[in-house]
Amino acid sequence: MHGILIGTAILWVLNLAIVSPLATGALRRRMVREGVDPDSDLALSEEEQAYWSGVATKQYILHDVLVLGTAGLIGGLLGYYFVGLTLDAKGWPGMIAFIASSFIGVGIRF
C-alpha cells in the first residue's frame, strides 16, 4: 500500500512542479510562433479554441511521458519500483511510462 502512495505522490509532485510549467511554456512558445498572442484578451473562435485545446493536451502528454519516464528510470536504477495512480485521462500515458520505466530500471540494475 505504501508503494502506491509514494508513487502517486511522486506523480503528482512532478506533474505540478515540472510537467505543467514545461507544457505551458511550450504551448505559449508555439502560440507565439503561430502568431497568436497568449496574453491577449481577444476571444478565440470555437474552432481556434478546440485547436489550441488539442495542442495543449498533446504538449502536456509529451512532457508528461518524458519527465515521468525519466524519473521512473532513475528511480528504478536506484532500486525502487513505483506504482502510481492518476485520475486525469491525459496523465495516463505519463503514469504508464513512469511505472514501466521504473520496472525497466530495476531490471537493468539487477
Short mmCIF file of N, CA and C in Angstrom, two decimals:
data_model
loop_
_atom_site.label_atom_id
_atom_site.label_comp_id
_atom_site.label_asym_id
_atom_site.label_seq_id
_atom_site.Cartn_x
_atom_site.Cartn_y
_atom_site.Cartn_z
N MET A 1 0.83 -1.20 0.00
CA MET A 1 0.00 0.00 0.00
C MET A 1 0.87 1.26 0.00
N HIS A 2 1.99 1.22 0.73
CA HIS A 2 2.85 2.40 0.78
C HIS A 2 3.44 2.71 -0.59
N GLY A 3 3.72 1.67 -1.37
CA GLY A 3 4.30 1.87 -2.70
C GLY A 3 3.38 2.67 -3.60
N ILE A 4 2.08 2.40 -3.52
CA ILE A 4 1.12 3.14 -4.34
C ILE A 4 1.05 4.60 -3.88
N LEU A 5 1.07 4.81 -2.58
CA LEU A 5 1.00 6.19 -2.06
C LEU A 5 2.24 6.99 -2.45
N ILE A 6 3.39 6.37 -2.33
CA ILE A 6 4.64 7.06 -2.67
C ILE A 6 4.70 7.34 -4.17
N GLY A 7 4.36 6.33 -4.99
CA GLY A 7 4.36 6.52 -6.43
C GLY A 7 3.38 7.59 -6.87
N THR A 8 2.18 7.60 -6.29
CA THR A 8 1.18 8.61 -6.62
C THR A 8 1.65 10.00 -6.19
N ALA A 9 2.25 10.10 -5.03
CA ALA A 9 2.76 11.40 -4.57
C ALA A 9 3.85 11.91 -5.51
N ILE A 10 4.74 11.03 -5.93
CA ILE A 10 5.79 11.44 -6.87
C ILE A 10 5.17 11.90 -8.18
N LEU A 11 4.18 11.16 -8.69
CA LEU A 11 3.50 11.55 -9.93
C LEU A 11 2.91 12.95 -9.80
N TRP A 12 2.18 13.20 -8.74
CA TRP A 12 1.51 14.48 -8.57
C TRP A 12 2.50 15.63 -8.41
N VAL A 13 3.54 15.41 -7.62
CA VAL A 13 4.53 16.47 -7.40
C VAL A 13 5.26 16.80 -8.71
N LEU A 14 5.68 15.77 -9.45
CA LEU A 14 6.36 16.01 -10.71
C LEU A 14 5.44 16.71 -11.72
N ASN A 15 4.18 16.33 -11.74
CA ASN A 15 3.24 16.98 -12.65
C ASN A 15 3.06 18.45 -12.31
N LEU A 16 2.93 18.76 -11.04
CA LEU A 16 2.74 20.15 -10.63
C LEU A 16 4.01 20.99 -10.77
N ALA A 17 5.13 20.42 -10.39
CA ALA A 17 6.37 21.20 -10.33
C ALA A 17 7.12 21.26 -11.65
N ILE A 18 7.01 20.23 -12.48
CA ILE A 18 7.84 20.19 -13.69
C ILE A 18 7.01 20.10 -14.96
N VAL A 19 6.11 19.12 -15.04
CA VAL A 19 5.39 18.87 -16.30
C VAL A 19 4.50 20.04 -16.69
N SER A 20 3.67 20.52 -15.78
CA SER A 20 2.75 21.61 -16.13
C SER A 20 3.48 22.88 -16.58
N PRO A 21 4.51 23.34 -15.86
CA PRO A 21 5.22 24.52 -16.34
C PRO A 21 5.90 24.31 -17.70
N LEU A 22 6.49 23.13 -17.92
CA LEU A 22 7.12 22.85 -19.20
C LEU A 22 6.10 22.85 -20.33
N ALA A 23 4.97 22.18 -20.12
CA ALA A 23 3.94 22.10 -21.15
C ALA A 23 3.33 23.46 -21.43
N THR A 24 3.11 24.26 -20.40
CA THR A 24 2.56 25.61 -20.58
C THR A 24 3.54 26.48 -21.35
N GLY A 25 4.80 26.41 -21.00
CA GLY A 25 5.82 27.19 -21.72
C GLY A 25 5.91 26.78 -23.18
N ALA A 26 5.87 25.48 -23.45
CA ALA A 26 5.93 25.01 -24.84
C ALA A 26 4.71 25.47 -25.62
N LEU A 27 3.53 25.44 -24.98
CA LEU A 27 2.31 25.90 -25.64
C LEU A 27 2.39 27.38 -25.95
N ARG A 28 2.85 28.17 -25.01
CA ARG A 28 2.97 29.62 -25.22
C ARG A 28 3.95 29.92 -26.36
N ARG A 29 5.08 29.21 -26.39
CA ARG A 29 6.05 29.43 -27.48
C ARG A 29 5.44 29.08 -28.83
N ARG A 30 4.68 27.99 -28.87
CA ARG A 30 4.05 27.61 -30.14
C ARG A 30 3.00 28.62 -30.56
N MET A 31 2.24 29.13 -29.61
CA MET A 31 1.23 30.14 -29.94
C MET A 31 1.89 31.38 -30.53
N VAL A 32 2.98 31.82 -29.92
CA VAL A 32 3.70 32.99 -30.42
C VAL A 32 4.26 32.70 -31.81
N ARG A 33 4.81 31.52 -31.98
CA ARG A 33 5.37 31.14 -33.28
C ARG A 33 4.31 31.13 -34.37
N GLU A 34 3.06 30.80 -34.02
CA GLU A 34 1.98 30.76 -34.99
C GLU A 34 1.20 32.07 -35.05
N GLY A 35 1.70 33.10 -34.38
CA GLY A 35 1.11 34.42 -34.50
C GLY A 35 -0.07 34.70 -33.58
N VAL A 36 -0.23 33.91 -32.53
CA VAL A 36 -1.31 34.13 -31.57
C VAL A 36 -0.69 34.65 -30.29
N ASP A 37 -1.22 35.74 -29.77
CA ASP A 37 -0.73 36.31 -28.53
C ASP A 37 -1.36 35.57 -27.36
N PRO A 38 -0.59 34.80 -26.59
CA PRO A 38 -1.19 34.03 -25.49
C PRO A 38 -1.73 34.90 -24.36
N ASP A 39 -1.29 36.15 -24.29
CA ASP A 39 -1.76 37.04 -23.23
C ASP A 39 -2.88 37.96 -23.67
N SER A 40 -3.34 37.80 -24.90
CA SER A 40 -4.37 38.67 -25.46
C SER A 40 -5.72 38.38 -24.81
N ASP A 41 -6.50 39.44 -24.63
CA ASP A 41 -7.85 39.29 -24.10
C ASP A 41 -8.87 39.05 -25.21
N LEU A 42 -8.40 39.03 -26.45
CA LEU A 42 -9.30 38.79 -27.56
C LEU A 42 -9.80 37.34 -27.51
N ALA A 43 -11.08 37.19 -27.73
CA ALA A 43 -11.68 35.85 -27.68
C ALA A 43 -11.36 35.09 -28.96
N LEU A 44 -10.99 33.85 -28.80
CA LEU A 44 -10.75 32.98 -29.95
C LEU A 44 -12.07 32.36 -30.37
N SER A 45 -12.18 32.04 -31.65
CA SER A 45 -13.38 31.37 -32.12
C SER A 45 -13.43 29.96 -31.52
N GLU A 46 -14.58 29.31 -31.64
CA GLU A 46 -14.73 27.95 -31.11
C GLU A 46 -13.75 27.00 -31.77
N GLU A 47 -13.57 27.19 -33.06
CA GLU A 47 -12.65 26.33 -33.81
C GLU A 47 -11.22 26.52 -33.33
N GLU A 48 -10.81 27.78 -33.11
CA GLU A 48 -9.47 28.06 -32.61
C GLU A 48 -9.29 27.52 -31.19
N GLN A 49 -10.31 27.66 -30.36
CA GLN A 49 -10.24 27.14 -29.00
C GLN A 49 -10.06 25.62 -29.00
N ALA A 50 -10.80 24.93 -29.88
CA ALA A 50 -10.68 23.48 -29.97
C ALA A 50 -9.28 23.09 -30.45
N TYR A 51 -8.75 23.84 -31.42
CA TYR A 51 -7.41 23.56 -31.93
C TYR A 51 -6.37 23.71 -30.84
N TRP A 52 -6.40 24.84 -30.12
CA TRP A 52 -5.39 25.10 -29.09
C TRP A 52 -5.57 24.19 -27.89
N SER A 53 -6.79 23.77 -27.62
CA SER A 53 -7.01 22.80 -26.55
C SER A 53 -6.36 21.47 -26.90
N GLY A 54 -6.48 21.05 -28.16
CA GLY A 54 -5.83 19.82 -28.61
C GLY A 54 -4.32 19.92 -28.56
N VAL A 55 -3.80 21.08 -28.96
CA VAL A 55 -2.35 21.29 -28.92
C VAL A 55 -1.87 21.26 -27.46
N ALA A 56 -2.62 21.89 -26.57
CA ALA A 56 -2.24 21.91 -25.15
C ALA A 56 -2.21 20.49 -24.58
N THR A 57 -3.19 19.67 -24.94
CA THR A 57 -3.23 18.29 -24.45
C THR A 57 -2.03 17.50 -24.97
N LYS A 58 -1.71 17.66 -26.25
CA LYS A 58 -0.57 16.95 -26.83
C LYS A 58 0.74 17.38 -26.19
N GLN A 59 0.90 18.68 -25.94
CA GLN A 59 2.11 19.18 -25.28
C GLN A 59 2.22 18.59 -23.88
N TYR A 60 1.11 18.56 -23.16
CA TYR A 60 1.12 18.03 -21.80
C TYR A 60 1.52 16.56 -21.80
N ILE A 61 0.92 15.77 -22.68
CA ILE A 61 1.21 14.33 -22.73
C ILE A 61 2.67 14.09 -23.08
N LEU A 62 3.18 14.83 -24.06
CA LEU A 62 4.58 14.68 -24.46
C LEU A 62 5.52 14.94 -23.29
N HIS A 63 5.33 16.05 -22.61
CA HIS A 63 6.21 16.40 -21.50
C HIS A 63 6.00 15.45 -20.32
N ASP A 64 4.77 15.02 -20.11
CA ASP A 64 4.47 14.09 -19.02
C ASP A 64 5.20 12.77 -19.22
N VAL A 65 5.16 12.23 -20.43
CA VAL A 65 5.83 10.96 -20.72
C VAL A 65 7.35 11.11 -20.57
N LEU A 66 7.90 12.19 -21.08
CA LEU A 66 9.35 12.38 -21.00
C LEU A 66 9.82 12.55 -19.55
N VAL A 67 9.17 13.40 -18.80
CA VAL A 67 9.59 13.68 -17.42
C VAL A 67 9.37 12.46 -16.53
N LEU A 68 8.18 11.88 -16.59
CA LEU A 68 7.88 10.76 -15.70
C LEU A 68 8.62 9.50 -16.12
N GLY A 69 8.83 9.31 -17.41
CA GLY A 69 9.63 8.17 -17.86
C GLY A 69 11.05 8.25 -17.36
N THR A 70 11.62 9.44 -17.43
CA THR A 70 12.98 9.66 -16.93
C THR A 70 13.04 9.45 -15.41
N ALA A 71 12.07 10.01 -14.70
CA ALA A 71 12.04 9.85 -13.24
C ALA A 71 11.89 8.39 -12.85
N GLY A 72 11.03 7.67 -13.53
CA GLY A 72 10.84 6.25 -13.24
C GLY A 72 12.11 5.45 -13.50
N LEU A 73 12.78 5.75 -14.59
CA LEU A 73 14.03 5.05 -14.91
C LEU A 73 15.10 5.32 -13.85
N ILE A 74 15.23 6.56 -13.45
CA ILE A 74 16.20 6.91 -12.40
C ILE A 74 15.86 6.19 -11.11
N GLY A 75 14.60 6.21 -10.72
CA GLY A 75 14.18 5.50 -9.51
C GLY A 75 14.45 4.02 -9.61
N GLY A 76 14.18 3.45 -10.78
CA GLY A 76 14.43 2.03 -10.98
C GLY A 76 15.90 1.69 -10.89
N LEU A 77 16.74 2.54 -11.47
CA LEU A 77 18.18 2.31 -11.39
C LEU A 77 18.70 2.42 -9.95
N LEU A 78 17.97 3.16 -9.13
CA LEU A 78 18.33 3.25 -7.72
C LEU A 78 17.78 2.08 -6.90
N GLY A 79 16.98 1.21 -7.57
CA GLY A 79 16.46 0.03 -6.90
C GLY A 79 15.02 0.12 -6.45
N TYR A 80 14.31 1.17 -6.84
CA TYR A 80 12.92 1.34 -6.44
C TYR A 80 12.01 1.14 -7.65
N TYR A 81 10.92 0.46 -7.45
CA TYR A 81 9.90 0.40 -8.49
C TYR A 81 8.67 1.13 -7.96
N PHE A 82 7.93 1.73 -8.86
CA PHE A 82 6.82 2.58 -8.46
C PHE A 82 5.52 2.10 -9.10
N VAL A 83 4.46 2.26 -8.36
CA VAL A 83 3.11 2.10 -8.87
C VAL A 83 2.37 3.34 -8.42
N GLY A 84 1.74 4.01 -9.35
CA GLY A 84 1.05 5.24 -9.01
C GLY A 84 -0.32 5.29 -9.65
N LEU A 85 -1.07 6.32 -9.33
CA LEU A 85 -2.43 6.48 -9.82
C LEU A 85 -2.66 7.93 -10.19
N THR A 86 -3.28 8.13 -11.32
CA THR A 86 -3.71 9.46 -11.71
C THR A 86 -5.16 9.38 -12.13
N LEU A 87 -5.92 10.39 -11.82
CA LEU A 87 -7.33 10.41 -12.16
C LEU A 87 -7.61 11.20 -13.43
N ASP A 88 -6.61 11.86 -13.94
CA ASP A 88 -6.73 12.69 -15.13
C ASP A 88 -6.40 11.84 -16.36
N ALA A 89 -7.30 11.80 -17.34
CA ALA A 89 -7.10 10.95 -18.52
C ALA A 89 -5.82 11.29 -19.27
N LYS A 90 -5.49 12.57 -19.36
CA LYS A 90 -4.28 12.93 -20.11
C LYS A 90 -3.01 12.58 -19.34
N GLY A 91 -3.13 12.21 -18.08
CA GLY A 91 -1.98 11.81 -17.28
C GLY A 91 -1.66 10.32 -17.38
N TRP A 92 -2.53 9.53 -17.98
CA TRP A 92 -2.30 8.09 -18.06
C TRP A 92 -1.05 7.71 -18.84
N PRO A 93 -0.77 8.30 -20.01
CA PRO A 93 0.46 7.90 -20.70
C PRO A 93 1.72 8.13 -19.86
N GLY A 94 1.77 9.25 -19.15
CA GLY A 94 2.91 9.53 -18.28
C GLY A 94 2.99 8.55 -17.12
N MET A 95 1.84 8.21 -16.55
CA MET A 95 1.81 7.26 -15.44
C MET A 95 2.31 5.89 -15.91
N ILE A 96 1.87 5.47 -17.07
CA ILE A 96 2.31 4.18 -17.60
C ILE A 96 3.81 4.21 -17.87
N ALA A 97 4.31 5.31 -18.43
CA ALA A 97 5.75 5.44 -18.67
C ALA A 97 6.52 5.41 -17.35
N PHE A 98 6.00 6.07 -16.33
CA PHE A 98 6.63 6.11 -15.00
C PHE A 98 6.75 4.71 -14.42
N ILE A 99 5.65 3.98 -14.43
CA ILE A 99 5.65 2.63 -13.86
C ILE A 99 6.54 1.69 -14.67
N ALA A 100 6.35 1.70 -15.99
CA ALA A 100 7.11 0.78 -16.85
C ALA A 100 8.62 1.07 -16.77
N SER A 101 8.98 2.34 -16.82
CA SER A 101 10.42 2.65 -16.80
C SER A 101 11.04 2.37 -15.44
N SER A 102 10.25 2.45 -14.36
CA SER A 102 10.82 2.09 -13.06
C SER A 102 11.11 0.59 -13.01
N PHE A 103 10.22 -0.22 -13.57
CA PHE A 103 10.49 -1.66 -13.61
C PHE A 103 11.65 -1.97 -14.54
N ILE A 104 11.75 -1.26 -15.66
CA ILE A 104 12.88 -1.46 -16.56
C ILE A 104 14.19 -1.10 -15.85
N GLY A 105 14.18 0.00 -15.11
CA GLY A 105 15.37 0.41 -14.37
C GLY A 105 15.78 -0.62 -13.34
N VAL A 106 14.81 -1.18 -12.64
CA VAL A 106 15.11 -2.22 -11.66
C VAL A 106 15.69 -3.43 -12.38
N GLY A 107 15.13 -3.77 -13.54
CA GLY A 107 15.64 -4.91 -14.31
C GLY A 107 17.06 -4.69 -14.79
N ILE A 108 17.37 -3.47 -15.20
CA ILE A 108 18.73 -3.15 -15.64
C ILE A 108 19.69 -3.23 -14.46
N ARG A 109 19.24 -2.78 -13.32
CA ARG A 109 20.10 -2.73 -12.13
C ARG A 109 20.54 -4.12 -11.70
N PHE A 110 19.62 -5.08 -11.80
CA PHE A 110 19.93 -6.42 -11.32
C PHE A 110 20.29 -7.25 -12.48
#
